[in-house]
Amino acid sequence: MALQYFILLLFLSCSESSNPTYFNIGGVLSNNISNTHFNEIIAHLNFDSQYVPRGVTYYATAIQIDANPIRTAINVCKSLIAHRVYAVVVSHPLTGDLSPAAVSYTSGFYHIPVIGISSRDSAFSDKNIHVSFLRTVPPYSHQADVWIDILKHFNYMKVIFIHSSDTDGRAILGRFQTTSQSHEDDVEMKLQVESVIEFEPGLDNFTSRLMDMDYAQARVYLVYASKQDAFVIFRDAAFLNMTEYGHVWIVTEQALDTRNVPVGTIGLKLVHATNERAHIQDSIYVLASALREMNQTRNITQAPQDCDNSGSIWETGKILFEYIRKQVLLTGATGKVAFDDNGDRINAEYDVVNLQAPGKHISIGHYFYNSDLDRMRLKVNDDKIIWPGRRRIKPEGVKLQTHLKVLTIEEKPFVYVRHLKDEVTCAPDEILCPHFNNSARNDGQMYCCKGFCMDLLKELSRVINFTFELALSPDGQFGNYVIKNTSGGKKEWTGLIGELVYERADMIVAPLTINPERAEFIEFSKPFKYQGITILEKKPSRSSTLVSFLQPFSNTLWILVMISVHVVALVLYLLDRFSPFGRFKLANTDGTEEDALNLSSAIWFAWGVLLNSGIGEGTPRSFSARVLGMVWAGFAMIIVASYTANLAAFLVLERPKTKLSGINDARLRNTMENLTCATVKGSAVDMYFRRQVELSNMYRTMEANNYDTAEEAIHDVKIGKLMAFIWDSSRLDFEAAQDCELVTAGELFGRSGYGIGLQKGSPWADKVTLAILDFHESGFMESLDNKWILQGILQQCEQYEKTPNTLGLKNMAGVFILVAVGILGGIGLIIIEVAYKKHQIRKQKEMELARHAADKWRGVVEKRKTVRAAIAAQRRLKANGINETGVSLSVEALPRGVLDLPSPVRAWPGACPIRQRTPTDSPNLPA
């Protein structure tokens, strides 16, 4: 066990001894004082156990930089590399042409890390040349970061960039453009470089370039130049009065040291820029921290010993460079020390300086690292600033153009357009608005515009003091970001947005929706009206059919009522028919007994009770039947009352509902549903649908139906050609208020606002925004809403919604048709009855005639029998010897019926003539 422990200790001691226990640090410094500081700091470092582990020692080897770069390179080889230095700290005087380039080249050849503490040229950021160079000071180009924060603090969004054509000048321009486009504070506020003025170093005259700048709109100048070139620029600018009030000069450190810097100029000063001791200390502690970390994880080999061995490359030097670059010193003597990928110092602090008198530089702010936010912050005291012209008021930073080209578009109720025909001028509440810059539509015809936006434009021009020239959109569209074949497939803006993006117009006053796609290219004011997206559709008509009066009851209930009537009638008949008390004698009828209720009367009674008609006869007579009759009357009362109430609910109080529930309606989302919906091509609503992934299926369906203008779509909704139009809620609410047959469906979605559109960096942006906010507070915007959008019509529609519908012939036509059918049926039945009655009368007459003829024949037969009997009697009398003369055969002696025989009978052929006898002829008969 002891042997194993000994072997382990031996192994650990061998592994620890594989890395050096002492490190030589070289120094190439500008003066003896810096050399002394260098040695003292390294000596003090050896007693700091936080950075130097036990058993490790640092040694200082310093030389002074030479004016001749060749001698400097030789001294580095002989005095530093020969002593196996692991890194070199290099400085150079702030004045003069001495440069650490020779040290960087020589050490970089062997990959020995070099830490610069004073050189700020951008050339040292090129790792292809200075492969192992780091520095604790930032390059001059990093001042662009501070410039951007200063510009955004003062809200200067449009600048003119002036720089020399050397490496540092191009580097600071490139960093400014890159950083301004990716600044993390406010993506909607992009700095715009209106003009870039590049000049060759060694200027003699700058007047012509300055005169060209006078045509630009920006009045903020960013200057990177050497002291000599800055002197010429400021001299000529003063001659052209470009250093007076209204102009803003922001310069770098070199230009700020020029003796003729204009009063009011703002510049930068690097904090600790001349404090070599602080930079030496930070560089040594960063190096020690990297060696300590590397010593724990890496195998460190010996540094190169001479410059003669040109074939060997020190791999440890490459690794050490990366370790140094990754170090972060939070509490360094110069602040937080950290490096970027090029080895340049980041998080360096600056003083913001204002020249308030010749040679009088006053600090007005500080650019510092905020540990809480873990980023650099700018703090400026605006009250301390003196601007050019010795003024305390901040200049606008732009040359204000007071006559603006304003564009608009027809969109009720925000903009009404009227063709100017016979009139010479527009009405007092209108503004002349021809089509803008479009030969295809600009045919000399003039138009007048009025509406919500026109009143807003007139009030804006009055409040913030500008004049304007109004024109309509050249293609009648708000604008879309499309690929133009005429420009090699490049994306371009069309419509109103395109005119603003390409600076052919200054302002858009229209119901222009604020969205991210547009805000990337143009400037928006604060919204003058908040709104969203909604759906417009036509109200569904009521289903007023011929049998609409049957709607209160279901078919089953109607069938049950019909069956109940006849069942109750049958039961009433049976109860009254078989009840022993169902018959009684009627008064004053001589004992006549009333018959029981028959089936016909029972059905009549049941229907009469149900339909609430008077029952004059045919009522139940028995007690049981009358009890059932009372129950049936209660049933009829409930049925009739329920029918009446439900009929009122169906036909009087019911208002039709919308077909759609909103944007999430399944019929809109389902592409197979036969439902047409659309919006306007290239509009903000169209962009919204393209941006929403969950609405992609719906958008593909509606894309083919999209309209060129909202007017066409709304017209098609009114005539029923389009079922749903998706558009801005303000316009659709207005249309629904104008026409009570239109209705908006569902809740708002895609909420946004209407804003005034301006060019990027427009000087009018703040003024317009402040004016709009003031309009909101003063109630002016509310008055425009009441005047143009609401117009009192919405309340009328609401009143119309609450008013019950009057039942007309269309609703009750079925009842009248039913009555007509009953009348026609009755007429038909009466015709049948009349025909039947005539048939019965005719048959009765025929029967009467036949009966009368039969009676006559019967009489004739009887008479003949009588005559024959009389003759037979007479013959018998004769045969009995009775005197013939004694028998009277007079007419009076014959039966009375014989005389009544008709003449034909009396003259019947073969009849015996009757002779009138005298009394003497029949002696046996009385006289």
CSV table of N, CA, C and O in Angstrom, one decimal, residues 541-553 558 642-656 800-801 803-816:
chain,number,residue,atom,x,y,z
A,541,SER,N,-82.1,36.1,-44.8
A,541,SER,CA,-83.5,36.4,-44.8
A,541,SER,C,-84.3,35.4,-44.0
A,541,SER,O,-83.9,34.2,-43.9
A,542,ARG,N,-85.4,35.8,-43.5
A,542,ARG,CA,-86.3,34.9,-42.8
A,542,ARG,C,-86.9,33.9,-43.7
A,542,ARG,O,-87.2,34.2,-44.9
A,543,SER,N,-87.2,32.7,-43.3
A,543,SER,CA,-87.8,31.7,-44.1
A,543,SER,C,-89.3,31.8,-44.0
A,543,SER,O,-90.0,31.0,-43.3
A,544,SER,N,-89.8,32.8,-44.6
A,544,SER,CA,-91.3,33.1,-44.6
A,544,SER,C,-91.9,32.3,-45.7
A,544,SER,O,-92.2,32.8,-46.8
A,545,THR,N,-92.2,31.0,-45.5
A,545,THR,CA,-92.9,30.2,-46.5
A,545,THR,C,-94.4,30.3,-46.4
A,545,THR,O,-94.9,30.9,-45.5
A,546,LEU,N,-95.1,29.6,-47.3
A,546,LEU,CA,-96.5,29.6,-47.2
A,546,LEU,C,-97.1,28.9,-46.0
A,546,LEU,O,-98.2,29.2,-45.6
A,547,VAL,N,-96.3,28.0,-45.4
A,547,VAL,CA,-96.8,27.3,-44.2
A,547,VAL,C,-96.0,27.8,-43.0
A,547,VAL,O,-95.8,27.1,-42.0
A,548,SER,N,-95.5,29.1,-43.0
A,548,SER,CA,-94.8,29.6,-41.8
A,548,SER,C,-95.6,29.7,-40.6
A,548,SER,O,-95.1,29.7,-39.5
A,549,PHE,N,-97.0,29.8,-40.7
A,549,PHE,CA,-97.8,29.8,-39.6
A,549,PHE,C,-97.9,28.5,-38.8
A,549,PHE,O,-98.3,28.4,-37.7
A,550,LEU,N,-97.3,27.4,-39.4
A,550,LEU,CA,-97.3,26.1,-38.7
A,550,LEU,C,-96.0,25.9,-37.9
A,550,LEU,O,-95.8,24.9,-37.2
A,551,GLN,N,-95.0,26.9,-38.0
A,551,GLN,CA,-93.8,26.8,-37.3
A,551,GLN,C,-93.8,26.6,-35.8
A,551,GLN,O,-93.0,26.0,-35.2
A,552,PRO,N,-94.8,27.3,-35.2
A,552,PRO,CA,-94.8,27.2,-33.7
A,552,PRO,C,-94.9,25.8,-33.2
A,552,PRO,O,-94.4,25.5,-32.1
A,553,PHE,N,-95.5,24.9,-33.9
A,553,PHE,CA,-95.7,23.5,-33.4
A,553,PHE,C,-94.9,22.6,-34.4
A,553,PHE,O,-94.8,22.8,-35.6
A,558,TRP,N,-98.6,18.7,-34.3
A,558,TRP,CA,-99.8,19.0,-35.1
A,558,TRP,C,-100.6,17.7,-35.3
A,558,TRP,O,-101.9,17.7,-35.2
A,642,SER,N,-100.5,28.6,-26.2
A,642,SER,CA,-99.1,28.2,-26.5
A,642,SER,C,-98.8,28.5,-28.0
A,642,SER,O,-97.7,29.0,-28.3
A,643,TYR,N,-99.7,28.2,-28.8
A,643,TYR,CA,-99.5,28.5,-30.3
A,643,TYR,C,-99.4,30.0,-30.5
A,643,TYR,O,-98.5,30.4,-31.3
A,644,THR,N,-100.2,30.8,-29.8
A,644,THR,CA,-100.1,32.2,-30.0
A,644,THR,C,-98.8,32.8,-29.6
A,644,THR,O,-98.2,33.6,-30.3
A,645,ALA,N,-98.4,32.4,-28.4
A,645,ALA,CA,-97.1,32.9,-27.9
A,645,ALA,C,-95.9,32.5,-28.7
A,645,ALA,O,-95.0,33.2,-29.0
A,646,ASN,N,-95.9,31.2,-29.1
A,646,ASN,CA,-94.8,30.7,-30.0
A,646,ASN,C,-94.8,31.3,-31.4
A,646,ASN,O,-93.8,31.5,-32.0
A,647,LEU,N,-96.0,31.6,-31.9
A,647,LEU,CA,-96.1,32.2,-33.2
A,647,LEU,C,-95.5,33.7,-33.1
A,647,LEU,O,-94.8,34.1,-34.0
A,648,ALA,N,-95.7,34.3,-32.0
A,648,ALA,CA,-95.1,35.7,-31.8
A,648,ALA,C,-93.6,35.6,-31.7
A,648,ALA,O,-92.9,36.4,-32.3
A,649,ALA,N,-93.1,34.5,-31.0
A,649,ALA,CA,-91.7,34.4,-30.9
A,649,ALA,C,-91.0,34.0,-32.3
A,649,ALA,O,-89.9,34.5,-32.6
A,650,PHE,N,-91.7,33.3,-33.1
A,650,PHE,CA,-91.2,32.9,-34.4
A,650,PHE,C,-91.2,34.0,-35.4
A,650,PHE,O,-90.3,34.2,-36.1
A,651,LEU,N,-92.4,34.7,-35.5
A,651,LEU,CA,-92.6,35.6,-36.6
A,651,LEU,C,-92.5,37.1,-36.2
A,651,LEU,O,-92.4,37.9,-37.1
A,652,VAL,N,-92.5,37.4,-34.9
A,652,VAL,CA,-92.6,38.8,-34.6
A,652,VAL,C,-91.3,39.2,-33.9
A,652,VAL,O,-90.6,40.2,-34.3
A,653,LEU,N,-90.8,38.5,-32.9
A,653,LEU,CA,-89.7,39.0,-32.1
A,653,LEU,C,-88.4,38.4,-32.6
A,653,LEU,O,-87.3,38.9,-32.3
A,654,GLU,N,-88.3,37.4,-33.4
A,654,GLU,CA,-87.1,36.8,-33.8
A,654,GLU,C,-86.4,37.6,-34.8
A,654,GLU,O,-87.0,38.1,-35.8
A,655,ARG,N,-85.0,37.8,-34.6
A,655,ARG,CA,-84.2,38.5,-35.6
A,655,ARG,C,-83.2,37.4,-36.1
A,655,ARG,O,-82.7,36.6,-35.4
A,656,PRO,N,-82.9,37.5,-37.4
A,656,PRO,CA,-82.0,36.5,-38.0
A,656,PRO,C,-80.6,36.7,-37.4
A,656,PRO,O,-80.1,37.7,-37.1
A,800,TYR,N,-83.8,49.6,-35.0
A,800,TYR,CA,-84.5,48.7,-36.0
A,800,TYR,C,-84.4,47.3,-35.5
A,800,TYR,O,-85.4,46.5,-35.7
A,801,GLU,N,-83.3,46.9,-34.9
A,801,GLU,CA,-83.1,45.5,-34.4
A,801,GLU,C,-84.1,45.3,-33.3
A,801,GLU,O,-84.6,44.1,-33.2
A,803,THR,N,-87.2,46.7,-32.8
A,803,THR,CA,-88.6,46.9,-33.1
A,803,THR,C,-89.1,45.6,-33.7
A,803,THR,O,-88.5,45.0,-34.6
A,804,PRO,N,-90.3,45.1,-33.1
A,804,PRO,CA,-90.9,43.8,-33.7
A,804,PRO,C,-91.3,44.0,-35.1
A,804,PRO,O,-91.7,45.1,-35.5
A,805,ASN,N,-91.2,42.9,-35.8
A,805,ASN,CA,-91.6,42.9,-37.2
A,805,ASN,C,-93.2,42.9,-37.3
A,805,ASN,O,-93.8,42.2,-36.5
A,806,THR,N,-93.7,43.6,-38.3
A,806,THR,CA,-95.2,43.6,-38.5
A,806,THR,C,-95.5,42.4,-39.4
A,806,THR,O,-94.9,42.2,-40.4
A,807,LEU,N,-96.5,41.6,-38.9
A,807,LEU,CA,-96.9,40.5,-39.7
A,807,LEU,C,-97.6,40.9,-41.0
A,807,LEU,O,-98.5,41.7,-40.9
A,808,GLY,N,-97.1,40.5,-42.1
A,808,GLY,CA,-97.7,40.9,-43.4
A,808,GLY,C,-98.3,39.7,-44.1
A,808,GLY,O,-98.3,38.6,-43.6
A,809,LEU,N,-98.7,40.0,-45.4
A,809,LEU,CA,-99.3,38.9,-46.2
A,809,LEU,C,-98.3,37.8,-46.4
A,809,LEU,O,-98.6,36.6,-46.5
A,810,LYS,N,-97.0,38.2,-46.5
A,810,LYS,CA,-96.0,37.1,-46.7
A,810,LYS,C,-95.9,36.1,-45.6
A,810,LYS,O,-95.7,35.0,-45.8
A,811,ASN,N,-96.1,36.6,-44.3
A,811,ASN,CA,-96.0,35.7,-43.2
A,811,ASN,C,-97.3,34.9,-43.1
A,811,ASN,O,-97.3,33.7,-42.7
A,812,MET,N,-98.5,35.5,-43.4
A,812,MET,CA,-99.7,34.9,-43.1
A,812,MET,C,-100.4,34.4,-44.4
A,812,MET,O,-101.6,34.1,-44.4
A,813,ALA,N,-99.7,34.4,-45.5
A,813,ALA,CA,-100.3,34.0,-46.7
A,813,ALA,C,-100.8,32.6,-46.7
A,813,ALA,O,-101.9,32.2,-47.3
A,814,GLY,N,-100.2,31.7,-45.9
A,814,GLY,CA,-100.6,30.3,-45.8
A,814,GLY,C,-102.0,30.2,-45.2
A,814,GLY,O,-102.8,29.4,-45.6
A,815,VAL,N,-102.3,31.1,-44.2
A,815,VAL,CA,-103.6,31.1,-43.5
A,815,VAL,C,-104.7,31.5,-44.5
A,815,VAL,O,-105.7,30.9,-44.6
A,816,PHE,N,-104.4,32.6,-45.3
A,816,PHE,CA,-105.3,33.0,-46.2
A,816,PHE,C,-105.5,32.0,-47.4
A,816,PHE,O,-106.6,31.8,-47.9
